[in-house]
Coordinates of C-alpha atoms in Angstrom, one line a residue:
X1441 CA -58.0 20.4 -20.8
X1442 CA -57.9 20.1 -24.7
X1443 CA -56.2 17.7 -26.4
X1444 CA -53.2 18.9 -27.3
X1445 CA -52.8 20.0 -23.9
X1446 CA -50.3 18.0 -21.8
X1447 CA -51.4 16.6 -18.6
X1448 CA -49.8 18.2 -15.2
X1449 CA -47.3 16.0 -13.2
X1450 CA -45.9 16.8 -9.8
X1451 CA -42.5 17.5 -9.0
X1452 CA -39.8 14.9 -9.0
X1453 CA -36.8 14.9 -7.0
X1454 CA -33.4 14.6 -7.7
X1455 CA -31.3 12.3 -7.3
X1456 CA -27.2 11.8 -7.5
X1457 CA -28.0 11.2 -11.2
X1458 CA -29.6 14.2 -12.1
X1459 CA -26.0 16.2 -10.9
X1460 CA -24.0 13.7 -12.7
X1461 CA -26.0 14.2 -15.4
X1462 CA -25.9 18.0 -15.4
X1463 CA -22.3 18.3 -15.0
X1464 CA -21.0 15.6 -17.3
X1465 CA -19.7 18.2 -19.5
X1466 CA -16.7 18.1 -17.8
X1467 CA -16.2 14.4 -18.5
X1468 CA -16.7 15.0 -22.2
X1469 CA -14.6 18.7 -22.9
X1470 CA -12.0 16.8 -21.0
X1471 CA -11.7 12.6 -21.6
X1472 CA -14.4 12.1 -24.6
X1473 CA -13.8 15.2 -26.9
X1474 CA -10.1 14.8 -27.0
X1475 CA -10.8 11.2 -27.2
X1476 CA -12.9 11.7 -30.2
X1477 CA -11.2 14.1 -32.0
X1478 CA -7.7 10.9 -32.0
X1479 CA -9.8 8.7 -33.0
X1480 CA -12.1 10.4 -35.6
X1481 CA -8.0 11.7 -37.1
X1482 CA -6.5 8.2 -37.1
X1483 CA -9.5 7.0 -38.5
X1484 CA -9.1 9.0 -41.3
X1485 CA -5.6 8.2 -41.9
X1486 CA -6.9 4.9 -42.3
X1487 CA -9.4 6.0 -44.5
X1488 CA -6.7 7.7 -46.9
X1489 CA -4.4 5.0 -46.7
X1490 CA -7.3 2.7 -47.8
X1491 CA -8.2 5.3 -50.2
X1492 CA -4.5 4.9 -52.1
X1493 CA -4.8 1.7 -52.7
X1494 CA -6.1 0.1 -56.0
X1495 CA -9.6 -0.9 -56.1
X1496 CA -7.9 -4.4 -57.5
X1497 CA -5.9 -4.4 -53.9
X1498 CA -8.6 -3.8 -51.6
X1499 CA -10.7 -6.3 -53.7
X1500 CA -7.6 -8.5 -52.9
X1501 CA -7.9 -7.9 -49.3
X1502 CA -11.2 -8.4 -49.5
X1503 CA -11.8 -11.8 -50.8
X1504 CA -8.9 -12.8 -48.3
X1505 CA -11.0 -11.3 -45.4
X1506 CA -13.9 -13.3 -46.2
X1507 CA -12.4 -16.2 -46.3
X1508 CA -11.0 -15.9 -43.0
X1509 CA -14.9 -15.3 -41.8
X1510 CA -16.2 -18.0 -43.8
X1511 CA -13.6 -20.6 -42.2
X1512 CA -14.8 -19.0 -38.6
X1513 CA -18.0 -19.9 -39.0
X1514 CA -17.4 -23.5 -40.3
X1515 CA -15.1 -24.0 -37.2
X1516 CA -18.6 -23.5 -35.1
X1517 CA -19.8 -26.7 -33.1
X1518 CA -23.1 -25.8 -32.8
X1519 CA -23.5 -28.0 -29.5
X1520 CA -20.5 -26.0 -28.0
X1521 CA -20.8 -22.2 -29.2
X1522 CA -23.1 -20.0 -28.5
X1523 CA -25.4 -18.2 -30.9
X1524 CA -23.5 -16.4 -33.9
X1525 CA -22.6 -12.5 -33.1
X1526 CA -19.7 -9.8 -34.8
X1527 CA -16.7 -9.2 -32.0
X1528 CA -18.0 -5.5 -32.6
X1529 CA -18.1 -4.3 -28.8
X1530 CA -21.7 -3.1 -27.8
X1531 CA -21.0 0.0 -26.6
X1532 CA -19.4 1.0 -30.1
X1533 CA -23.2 0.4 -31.6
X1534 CA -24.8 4.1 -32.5
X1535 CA -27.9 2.9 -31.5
X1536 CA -29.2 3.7 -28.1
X1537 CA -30.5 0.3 -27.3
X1538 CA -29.4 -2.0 -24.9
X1539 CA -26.9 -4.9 -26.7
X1540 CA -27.2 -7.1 -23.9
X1541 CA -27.4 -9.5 -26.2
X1542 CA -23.9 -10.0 -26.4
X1543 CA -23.9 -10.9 -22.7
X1544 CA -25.0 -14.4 -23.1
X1545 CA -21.9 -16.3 -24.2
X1546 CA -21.4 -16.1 -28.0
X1547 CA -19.4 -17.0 -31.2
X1548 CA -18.2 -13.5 -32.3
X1549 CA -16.6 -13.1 -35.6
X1550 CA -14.4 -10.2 -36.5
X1551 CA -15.5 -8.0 -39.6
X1552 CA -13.6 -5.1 -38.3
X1553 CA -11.4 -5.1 -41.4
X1554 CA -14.6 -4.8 -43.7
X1555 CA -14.7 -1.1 -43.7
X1556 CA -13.2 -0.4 -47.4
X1557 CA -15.1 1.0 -50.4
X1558 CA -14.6 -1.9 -52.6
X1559 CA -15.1 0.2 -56.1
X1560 CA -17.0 2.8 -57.7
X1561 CA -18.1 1.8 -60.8
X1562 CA -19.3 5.0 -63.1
X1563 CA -20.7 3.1 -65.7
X1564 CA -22.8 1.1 -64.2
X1565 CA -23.5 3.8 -61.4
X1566 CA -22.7 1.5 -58.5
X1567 CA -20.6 1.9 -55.2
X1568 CA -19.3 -1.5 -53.9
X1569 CA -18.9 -1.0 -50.1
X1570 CA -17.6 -3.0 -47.0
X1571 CA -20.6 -3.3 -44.2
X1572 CA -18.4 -0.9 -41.8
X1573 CA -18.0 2.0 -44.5
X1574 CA -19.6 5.2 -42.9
X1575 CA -21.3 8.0 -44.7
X1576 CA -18.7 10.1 -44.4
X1577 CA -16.1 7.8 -46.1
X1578 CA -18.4 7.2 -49.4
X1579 CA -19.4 10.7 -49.6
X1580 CA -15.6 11.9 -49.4
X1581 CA -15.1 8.9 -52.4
X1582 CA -18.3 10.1 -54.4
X1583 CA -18.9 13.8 -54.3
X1584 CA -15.5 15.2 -56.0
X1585 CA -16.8 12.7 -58.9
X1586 CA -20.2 14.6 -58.5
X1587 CA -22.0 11.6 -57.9
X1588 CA -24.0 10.3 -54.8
X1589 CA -25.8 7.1 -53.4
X1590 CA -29.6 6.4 -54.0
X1591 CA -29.8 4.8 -50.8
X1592 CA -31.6 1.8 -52.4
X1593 CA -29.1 -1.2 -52.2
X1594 CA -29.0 -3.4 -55.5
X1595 CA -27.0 -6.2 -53.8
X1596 CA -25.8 -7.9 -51.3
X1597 CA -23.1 -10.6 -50.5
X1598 CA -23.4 -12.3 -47.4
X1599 CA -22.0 -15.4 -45.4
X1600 CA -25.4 -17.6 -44.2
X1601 CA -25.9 -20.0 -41.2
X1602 CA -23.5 -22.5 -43.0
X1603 CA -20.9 -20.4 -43.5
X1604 CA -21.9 -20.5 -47.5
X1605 CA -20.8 -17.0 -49.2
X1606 CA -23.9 -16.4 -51.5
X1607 CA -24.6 -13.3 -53.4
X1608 CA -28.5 -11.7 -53.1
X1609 CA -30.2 -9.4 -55.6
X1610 CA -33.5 -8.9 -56.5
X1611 CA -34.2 -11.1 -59.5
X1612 CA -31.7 -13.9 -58.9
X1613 CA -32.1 -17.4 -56.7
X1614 CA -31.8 -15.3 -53.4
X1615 CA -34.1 -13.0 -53.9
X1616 CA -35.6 -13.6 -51.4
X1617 CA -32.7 -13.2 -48.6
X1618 CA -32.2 -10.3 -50.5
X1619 CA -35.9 -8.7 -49.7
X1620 CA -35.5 -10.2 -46.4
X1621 CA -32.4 -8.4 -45.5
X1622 CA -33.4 -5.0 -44.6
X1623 CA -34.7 -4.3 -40.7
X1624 CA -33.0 -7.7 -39.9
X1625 CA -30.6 -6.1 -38.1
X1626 CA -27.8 -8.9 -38.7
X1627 CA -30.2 -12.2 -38.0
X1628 CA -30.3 -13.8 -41.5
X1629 CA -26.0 -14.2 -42.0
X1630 CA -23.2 -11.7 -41.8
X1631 CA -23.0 -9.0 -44.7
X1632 CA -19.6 -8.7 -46.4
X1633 CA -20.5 -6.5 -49.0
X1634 CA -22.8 -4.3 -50.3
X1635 CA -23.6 -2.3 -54.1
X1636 CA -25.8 0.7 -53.7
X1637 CA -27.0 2.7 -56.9
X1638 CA -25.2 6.3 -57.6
X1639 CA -27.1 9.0 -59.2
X1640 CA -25.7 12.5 -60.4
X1641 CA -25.2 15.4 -58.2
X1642 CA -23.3 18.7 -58.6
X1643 CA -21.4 20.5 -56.8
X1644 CA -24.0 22.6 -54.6
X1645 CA -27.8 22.4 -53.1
X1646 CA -29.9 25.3 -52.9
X1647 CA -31.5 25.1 -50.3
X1648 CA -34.6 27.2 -49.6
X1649 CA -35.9 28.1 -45.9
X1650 CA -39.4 28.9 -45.6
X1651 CA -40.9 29.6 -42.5
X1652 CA -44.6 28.0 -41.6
X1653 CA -46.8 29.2 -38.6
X1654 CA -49.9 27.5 -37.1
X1655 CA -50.9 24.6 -35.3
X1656 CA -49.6 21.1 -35.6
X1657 CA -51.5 19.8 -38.0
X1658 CA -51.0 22.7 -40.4
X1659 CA -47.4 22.7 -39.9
X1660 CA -47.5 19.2 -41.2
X1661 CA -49.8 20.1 -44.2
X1662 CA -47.5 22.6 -45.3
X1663 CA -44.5 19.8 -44.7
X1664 CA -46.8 17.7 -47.0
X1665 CA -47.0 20.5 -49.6
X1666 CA -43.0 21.1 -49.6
X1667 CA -42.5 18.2 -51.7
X1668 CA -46.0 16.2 -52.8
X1669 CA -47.8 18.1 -55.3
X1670 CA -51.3 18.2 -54.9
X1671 CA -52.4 17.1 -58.4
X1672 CA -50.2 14.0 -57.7
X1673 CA -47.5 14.0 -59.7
X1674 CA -45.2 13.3 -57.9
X1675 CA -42.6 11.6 -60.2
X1676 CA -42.2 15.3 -62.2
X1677 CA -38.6 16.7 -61.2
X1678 CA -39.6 20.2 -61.5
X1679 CA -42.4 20.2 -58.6
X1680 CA -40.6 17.5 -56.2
X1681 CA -37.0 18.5 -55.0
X1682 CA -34.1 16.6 -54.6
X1683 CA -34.1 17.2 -50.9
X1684 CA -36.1 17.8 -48.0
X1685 CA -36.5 17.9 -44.5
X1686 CA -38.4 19.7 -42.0
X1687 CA -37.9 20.9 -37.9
X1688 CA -40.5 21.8 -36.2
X1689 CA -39.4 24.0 -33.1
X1690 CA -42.5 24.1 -31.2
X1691 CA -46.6 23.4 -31.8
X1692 CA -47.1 26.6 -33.7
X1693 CA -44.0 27.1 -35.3
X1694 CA -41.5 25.4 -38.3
X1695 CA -39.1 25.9 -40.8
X1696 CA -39.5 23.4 -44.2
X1697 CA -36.6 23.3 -46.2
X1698 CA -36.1 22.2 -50.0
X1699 CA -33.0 21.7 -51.6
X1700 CA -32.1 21.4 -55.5
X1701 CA -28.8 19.8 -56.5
X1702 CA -27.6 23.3 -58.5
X1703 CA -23.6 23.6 -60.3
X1704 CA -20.8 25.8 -59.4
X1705 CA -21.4 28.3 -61.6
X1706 CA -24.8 28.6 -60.2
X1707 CA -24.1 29.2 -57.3
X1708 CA -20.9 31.7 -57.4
X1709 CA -23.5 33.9 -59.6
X1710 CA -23.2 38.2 -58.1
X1711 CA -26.2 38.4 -55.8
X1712 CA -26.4 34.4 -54.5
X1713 CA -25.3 33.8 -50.9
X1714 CA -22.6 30.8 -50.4
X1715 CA -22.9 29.3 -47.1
X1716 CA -20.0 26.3 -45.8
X1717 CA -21.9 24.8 -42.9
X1718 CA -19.1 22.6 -42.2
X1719 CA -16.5 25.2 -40.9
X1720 CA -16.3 24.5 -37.0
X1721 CA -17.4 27.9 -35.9
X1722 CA -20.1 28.1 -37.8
X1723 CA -23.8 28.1 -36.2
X1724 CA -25.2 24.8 -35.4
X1725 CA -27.4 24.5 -38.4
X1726 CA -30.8 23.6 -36.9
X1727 CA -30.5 26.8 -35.1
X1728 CA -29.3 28.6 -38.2
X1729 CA -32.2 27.0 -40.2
X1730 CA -34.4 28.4 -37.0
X1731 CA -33.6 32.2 -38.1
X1732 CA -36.3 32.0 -40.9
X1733 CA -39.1 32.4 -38.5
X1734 CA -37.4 35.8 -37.8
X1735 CA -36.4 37.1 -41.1
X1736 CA -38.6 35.3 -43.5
X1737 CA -38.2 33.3 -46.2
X1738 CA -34.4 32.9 -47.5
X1739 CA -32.1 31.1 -50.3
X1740 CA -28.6 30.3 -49.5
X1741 CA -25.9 27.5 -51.4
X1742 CA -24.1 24.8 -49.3
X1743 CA -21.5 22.7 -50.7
X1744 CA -23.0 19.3 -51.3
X1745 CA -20.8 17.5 -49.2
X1746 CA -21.4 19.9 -46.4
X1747 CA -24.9 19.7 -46.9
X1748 CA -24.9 15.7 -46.6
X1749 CA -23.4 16.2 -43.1
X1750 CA -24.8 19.2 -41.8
X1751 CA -26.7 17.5 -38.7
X1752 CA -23.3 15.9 -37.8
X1753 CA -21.1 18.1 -35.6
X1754 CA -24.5 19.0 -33.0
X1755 CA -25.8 15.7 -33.5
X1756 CA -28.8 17.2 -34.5
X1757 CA -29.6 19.5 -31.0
X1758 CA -28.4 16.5 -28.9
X1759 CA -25.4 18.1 -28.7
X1760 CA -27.0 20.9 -26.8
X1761 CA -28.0 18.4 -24.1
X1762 CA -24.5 16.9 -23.9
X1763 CA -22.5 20.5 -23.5
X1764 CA -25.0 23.2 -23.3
X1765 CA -22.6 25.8 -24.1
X1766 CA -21.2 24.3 -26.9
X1767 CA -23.2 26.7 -29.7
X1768 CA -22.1 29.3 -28.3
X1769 CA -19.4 31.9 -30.3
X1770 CA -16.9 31.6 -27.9
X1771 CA -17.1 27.6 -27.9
X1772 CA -17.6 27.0 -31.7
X1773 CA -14.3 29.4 -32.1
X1774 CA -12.2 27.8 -29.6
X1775 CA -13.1 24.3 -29.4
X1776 CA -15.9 23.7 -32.0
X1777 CA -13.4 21.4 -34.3
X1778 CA -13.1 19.1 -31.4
X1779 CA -16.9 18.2 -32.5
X1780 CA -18.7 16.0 -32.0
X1781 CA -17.8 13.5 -29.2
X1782 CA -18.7 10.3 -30.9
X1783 CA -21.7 8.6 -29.7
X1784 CA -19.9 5.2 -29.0
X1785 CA -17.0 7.0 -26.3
X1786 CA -20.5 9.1 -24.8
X1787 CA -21.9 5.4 -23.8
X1788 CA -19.0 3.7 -23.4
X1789 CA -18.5 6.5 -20.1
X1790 CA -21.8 6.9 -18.7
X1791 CA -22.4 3.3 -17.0
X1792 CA -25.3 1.3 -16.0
X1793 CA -27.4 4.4 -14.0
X1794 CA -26.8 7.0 -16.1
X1795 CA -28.1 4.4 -18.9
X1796 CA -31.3 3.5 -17.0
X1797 CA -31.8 7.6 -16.5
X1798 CA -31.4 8.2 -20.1
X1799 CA -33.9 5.4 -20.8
X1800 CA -35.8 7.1 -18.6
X1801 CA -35.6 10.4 -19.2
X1802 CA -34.6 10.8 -22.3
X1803 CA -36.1 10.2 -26.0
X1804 CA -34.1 8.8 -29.1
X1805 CA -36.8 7.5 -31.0
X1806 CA -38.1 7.8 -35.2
X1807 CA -41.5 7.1 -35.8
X1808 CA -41.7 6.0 -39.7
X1809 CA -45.7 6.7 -40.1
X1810 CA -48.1 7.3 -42.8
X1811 CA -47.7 10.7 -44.8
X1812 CA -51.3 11.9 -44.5
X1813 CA -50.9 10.5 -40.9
X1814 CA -48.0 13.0 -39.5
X1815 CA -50.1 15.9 -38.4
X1816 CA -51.7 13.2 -35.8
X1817 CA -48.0 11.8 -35.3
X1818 CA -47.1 15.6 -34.0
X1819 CA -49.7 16.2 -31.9
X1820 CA -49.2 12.8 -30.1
X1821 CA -46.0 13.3 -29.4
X1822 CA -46.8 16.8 -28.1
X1823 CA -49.3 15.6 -25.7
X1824 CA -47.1 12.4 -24.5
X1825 CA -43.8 13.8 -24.6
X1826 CA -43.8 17.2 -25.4
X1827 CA -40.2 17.1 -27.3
X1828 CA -39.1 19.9 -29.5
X1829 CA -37.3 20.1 -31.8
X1830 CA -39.0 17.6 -34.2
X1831 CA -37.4 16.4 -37.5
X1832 CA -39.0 15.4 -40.6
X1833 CA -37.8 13.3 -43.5
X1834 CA -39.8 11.5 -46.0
X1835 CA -39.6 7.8 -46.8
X1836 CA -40.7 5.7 -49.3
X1837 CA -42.3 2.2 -48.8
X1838 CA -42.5 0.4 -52.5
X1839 CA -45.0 -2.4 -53.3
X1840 CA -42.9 -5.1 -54.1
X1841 CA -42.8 -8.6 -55.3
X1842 CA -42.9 -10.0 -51.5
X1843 CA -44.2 -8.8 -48.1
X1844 CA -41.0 -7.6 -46.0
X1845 CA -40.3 -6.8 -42.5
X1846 CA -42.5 -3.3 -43.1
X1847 CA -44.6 -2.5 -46.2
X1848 CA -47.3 -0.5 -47.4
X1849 CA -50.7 0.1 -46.1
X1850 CA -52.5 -2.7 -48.1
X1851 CA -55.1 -0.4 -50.8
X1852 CA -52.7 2.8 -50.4
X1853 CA -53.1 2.9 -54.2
X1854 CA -56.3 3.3 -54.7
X1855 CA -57.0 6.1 -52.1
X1856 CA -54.8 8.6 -54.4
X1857 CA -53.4 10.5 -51.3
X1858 CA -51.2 13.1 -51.4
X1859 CA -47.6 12.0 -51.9
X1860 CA -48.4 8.6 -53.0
X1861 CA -47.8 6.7 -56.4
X1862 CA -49.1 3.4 -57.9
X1863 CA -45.9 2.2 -57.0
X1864 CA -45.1 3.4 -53.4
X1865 CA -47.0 5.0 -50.5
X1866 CA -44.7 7.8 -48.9
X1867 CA -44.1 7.6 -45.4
X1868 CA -42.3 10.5 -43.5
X1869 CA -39.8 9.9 -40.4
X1870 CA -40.6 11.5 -36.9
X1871 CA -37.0 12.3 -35.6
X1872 CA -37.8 12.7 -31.3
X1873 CA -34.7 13.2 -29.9
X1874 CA -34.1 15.5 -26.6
X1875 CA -35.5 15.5 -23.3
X1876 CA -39.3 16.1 -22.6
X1877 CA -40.7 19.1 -21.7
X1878 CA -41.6 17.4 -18.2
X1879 CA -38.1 16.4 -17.2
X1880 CA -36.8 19.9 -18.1
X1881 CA -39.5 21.7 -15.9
X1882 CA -38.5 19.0 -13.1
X1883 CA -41.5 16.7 -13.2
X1884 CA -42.0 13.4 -12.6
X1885 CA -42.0 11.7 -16.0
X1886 CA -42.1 7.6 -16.9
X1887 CA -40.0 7.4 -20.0
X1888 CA -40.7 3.9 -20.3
X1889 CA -44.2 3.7 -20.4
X1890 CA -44.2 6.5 -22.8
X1891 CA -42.3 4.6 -25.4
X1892 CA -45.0 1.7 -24.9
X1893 CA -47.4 4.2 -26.0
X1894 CA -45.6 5.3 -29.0
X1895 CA -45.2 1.9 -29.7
X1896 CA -49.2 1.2 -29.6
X1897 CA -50.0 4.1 -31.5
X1898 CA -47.6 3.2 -34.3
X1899 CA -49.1 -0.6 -34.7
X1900 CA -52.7 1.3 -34.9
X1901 CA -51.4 3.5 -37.3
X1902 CA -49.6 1.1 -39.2
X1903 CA -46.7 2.7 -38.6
X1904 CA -42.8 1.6 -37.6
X1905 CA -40.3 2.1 -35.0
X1906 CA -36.5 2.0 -36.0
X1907 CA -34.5 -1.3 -34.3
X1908 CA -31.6 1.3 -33.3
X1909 CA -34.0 2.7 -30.9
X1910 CA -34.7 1.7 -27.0
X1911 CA -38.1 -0.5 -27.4
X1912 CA -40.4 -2.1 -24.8
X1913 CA -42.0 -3.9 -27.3
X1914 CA -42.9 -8.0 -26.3
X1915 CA -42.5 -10.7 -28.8
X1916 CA -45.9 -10.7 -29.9
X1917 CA -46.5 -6.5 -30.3
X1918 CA -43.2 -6.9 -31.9
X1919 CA -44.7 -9.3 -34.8
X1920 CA -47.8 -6.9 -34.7
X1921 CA -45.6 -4.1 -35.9
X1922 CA -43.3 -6.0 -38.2
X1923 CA -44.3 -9.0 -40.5
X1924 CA -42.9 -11.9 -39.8
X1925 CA -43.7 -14.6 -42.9
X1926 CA -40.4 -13.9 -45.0
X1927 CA -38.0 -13.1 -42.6
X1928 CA -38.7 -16.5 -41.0
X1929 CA -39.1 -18.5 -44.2
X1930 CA -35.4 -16.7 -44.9
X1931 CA -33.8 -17.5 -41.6
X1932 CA -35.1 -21.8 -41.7
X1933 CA -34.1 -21.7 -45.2
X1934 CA -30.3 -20.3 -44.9
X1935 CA -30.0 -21.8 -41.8
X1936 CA -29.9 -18.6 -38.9
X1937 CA -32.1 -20.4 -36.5
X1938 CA -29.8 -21.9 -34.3
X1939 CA -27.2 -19.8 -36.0
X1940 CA -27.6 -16.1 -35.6
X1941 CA -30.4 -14.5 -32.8
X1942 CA -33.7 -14.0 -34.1
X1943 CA -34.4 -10.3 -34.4
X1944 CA -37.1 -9.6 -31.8
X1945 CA -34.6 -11.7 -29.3
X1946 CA -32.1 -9.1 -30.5
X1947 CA -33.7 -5.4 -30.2
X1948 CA -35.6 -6.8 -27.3
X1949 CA -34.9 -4.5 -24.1
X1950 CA -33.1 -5.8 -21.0
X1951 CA -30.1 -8.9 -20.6
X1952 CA -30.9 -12.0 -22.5
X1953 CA -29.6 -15.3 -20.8
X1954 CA -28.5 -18.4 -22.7
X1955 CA -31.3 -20.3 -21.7
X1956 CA -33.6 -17.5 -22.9
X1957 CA -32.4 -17.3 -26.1
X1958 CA -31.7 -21.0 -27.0
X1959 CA -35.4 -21.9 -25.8
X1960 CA -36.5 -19.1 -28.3
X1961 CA -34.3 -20.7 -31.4
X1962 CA -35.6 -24.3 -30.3
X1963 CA -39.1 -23.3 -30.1
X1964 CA -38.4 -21.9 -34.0
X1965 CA -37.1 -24.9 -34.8
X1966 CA -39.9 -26.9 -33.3
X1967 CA -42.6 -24.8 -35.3
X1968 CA -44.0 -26.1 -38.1
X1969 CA -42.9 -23.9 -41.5
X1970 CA -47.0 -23.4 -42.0
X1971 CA -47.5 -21.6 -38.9
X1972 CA -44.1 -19.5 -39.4
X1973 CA -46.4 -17.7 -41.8

């Protein structure tokens, strides 16, 4: 058997699940799609009404709203209340990890009214958002003005154990909690309010399909090539794109796509193709990007904002699994605007077995690893999951000032590999999200036990698995993985231990009694600051 080759498995049988599972479509074309669509409409009703108000109002609102949560958490008696969590109810969480959590008892406080976009401040080029402010709302806010978030937050305001409101950046007295903050996953205080840098965007992306054949690890070296030159300049705008992403549809074959913001004039040009992804009856777009391994190599426009949201109505291919008729014509034409059913009504009507089945049989996991390291990454997953589609994004990890949650390889700079700069090592994320190839041929498959794996690999590889994700990491492979020194220095110093669940405690896997979790926060507390290091 080579190595890429996956390993044979007998037959499993099926269970009740397994029908439920494979006719749930009727359950979501006829309780959770209808349901959806109210909700994702009133929800933007609330959006625009927010949107007509001042940015002086909602500041208003606000600054009243936070009060109301700062005087919440100074009416907690520690001895009394349990540990500190939002009233957010866990099946509305994205995520497809278990929020037990919230089972032990718990002092929720309500943020559901921070969902505003607070201001958008051209000159500077910042966006002051509300926690609960989705992509689509700042995207609707920022593209008509042509403008766009970096992604990078610049600052954050945040109530701490105490219930003190105390604003973080990265130069001022907080820094610290402000480094600290990402991958916490809500541990270190509750955020109230975030500013994220803008940059300028117009109003189109060209977006370029190319198609790559070979094996897996020259599919990822042509991925590698889409975006990082090879004489390493990779700060020059005209070799590295503005956009880029990658699906790779099965181990010899993948599509790389680069986009460049371009303007309307551009793109309205005689002879350049226009192409609105966002119409409900148009192909699902990783099967649309999927024609360029038939015709070859083609240029089309998208509207920015479509662009941004392209993945959304298919949930990537998931959507495939959830109604498997759904890209077809007659589907997208009829009921295609009803999409998609929105994650939190899909887990909020599947119950405790069909969870456990999806755990088991099912993979919704990133793998953030190592640029010159994803060729490996592909062929793991091939041979322990055998998942395809496979997405691929790249990510930076900056050398900074502090060592945070997850950081660069220590030395990156001086190997000079491709994609990297003196100032960052570029990572790329691993989207595996479908069934494996055993479960659809009906074999037996342990779903569990291959996440463990994935998990193992990505410590040896110095690689990182996303919180949002199902993990059977244990406390200490969990520490292995992340880096533990600031965000526990932040968490004695602001006052979470005791306060908020520590983070492992958190994305751990399973139901977490009180006894569990307050033994965890005493033994904190009982740990001298050196060895928190």
């Amino acid at each position: 058997m080579s190595d890429l080759e996956a390993p044979l498995r007998p037959k499993r049988k099926k269970i009740w699940v397994d029908y439920f599972v494979q006719f749930r479509w009727i359950i979501v074309i006829f309780v959770v799609l209808p349901i959806s669509f109210t909700l994702y409409f009133l929800t933007y009703l609330g959006d625009i009404r927010s949107e007509s108000k001042s940015f002086k109002q909602r500041q208003k609102e606000h600054d009243e709203n936070v009060k109301k949560v700062v005087k919440r958490l100074k009416d907690r008696n520690p001895k009394k209340d349990g540990l500190v969590c939002t009233a957010r109810k866990p099946w509305i969480a994205v995520g497809m990890r278990n929020v037990d959590y919230k089972r032990a008892r718990h002092f929720e406080v309500d943020l559901s009214a921070f969902r505003n976009v607070l201001d958008i401040d051209q000159e500077r080029m910042i966006a002051r958002v509300e926690p609960l402010v989705n992509m689509g709302q700042i995207s609707r806010v920022t593209v008509p003005l042509n403008l766009a978030l970096a992604v990078v937050a610049e600052l954050d305001d945040l109530t701490v154990g105490d219930g003190q409101l105390v604003r973080a950046t990265k130069d001022n007295e907080y820094s610290d909690l402000f480094y600290a903050i990402p991958w916490s996953q809500g541990t270190l205080g509750l955020l109230v309010a975030a500013e994220i840098k803008l940059i300028p965007v117009k109003e189109y992306m060209k977006l370029t399909y190319k198609p790559v054949v070979g094996n897996l690890q020259e599919l990822a070296q042509a991925y590698v090539d889409s975006f990082a030159p090879r004489d390493g300049d990779q700060d020059n705008p005209e070799k590295v794109p503005d956009f880029v992403e990658t699906m790779i549809y099965n181990p010899t074959e993948g599509v790389c796509m680069t986009g460049r913001y371009a303007s309307k004039e551009e793109a309205k040009k005689k002879g350049n193709k226009i192409n609105s992804v966002g119409w409900w009856f148009k192909p699902w777009f990783y099967q649309h990007a999927q024609t360029a391994l038939k015709k070859g190599e083609f240029v089309e426009y998208i509207p920015t904002r479509e662009y941004y949201h392209r993945h959304t109505r298919c949930l990537y291919w998931e959507g495939k699994l959830i109604l498997p008729f759904a890209d077809q014509c007659w589907f997208r034409f009829l009921l295609g605007w009803l999409m998609p059913p929105k994650v939190s009504l899909l887990k909020a009507t599947q119950g405790e077995a069909i969870r456990n089945y999806y755990h088991e049989m099912h993979v919704i996991q990133d793998m953030l690893v190592p640029l010159y390291k994803v060729g490996d990454a592909l062929e793991w997953v091939h041979r322990e999951m055998e998942v395809y589609p496979l997405w691929l994004c790249p990510h930076r990890l900056y050398k900074l000032p502090v060592k945070t949650m997850i950081y660069p390889e220590p030395g990156f700079e001086l190997q000079r590999r491709q994609g990297d700069t003196s100032y960052a090592q570029m990572y790329t994320d691993v989207g595996v999200y479908y069934a494996p190839g055993p479960v659809l041929r009906g074999e037996q498959y342990d779903g569990a036990a291959a996440v463990s794996r994935l998990e193992s690999w990505l410590i040896e590889n110095h690689g990182f698995q996303p919180q949002y994700a199902v993990s059977e990491l244990n406390e200490k492979n969990f520490w292995r993985m992340f880096d533990a020194g600031l965000y526990e220095q932040a968490r004695r110093k602001y006052g979470a231990v005791g306060t908020f669940m520590s983070v492992y405690y958190k994305s751990k896997k399973g139901r977490k009694t009180e006894k569990e979790v307050q033994e965890a926060e005493q033994a904190i507390l009982e740990t001298p600051d050196a060895e928190a290091c």
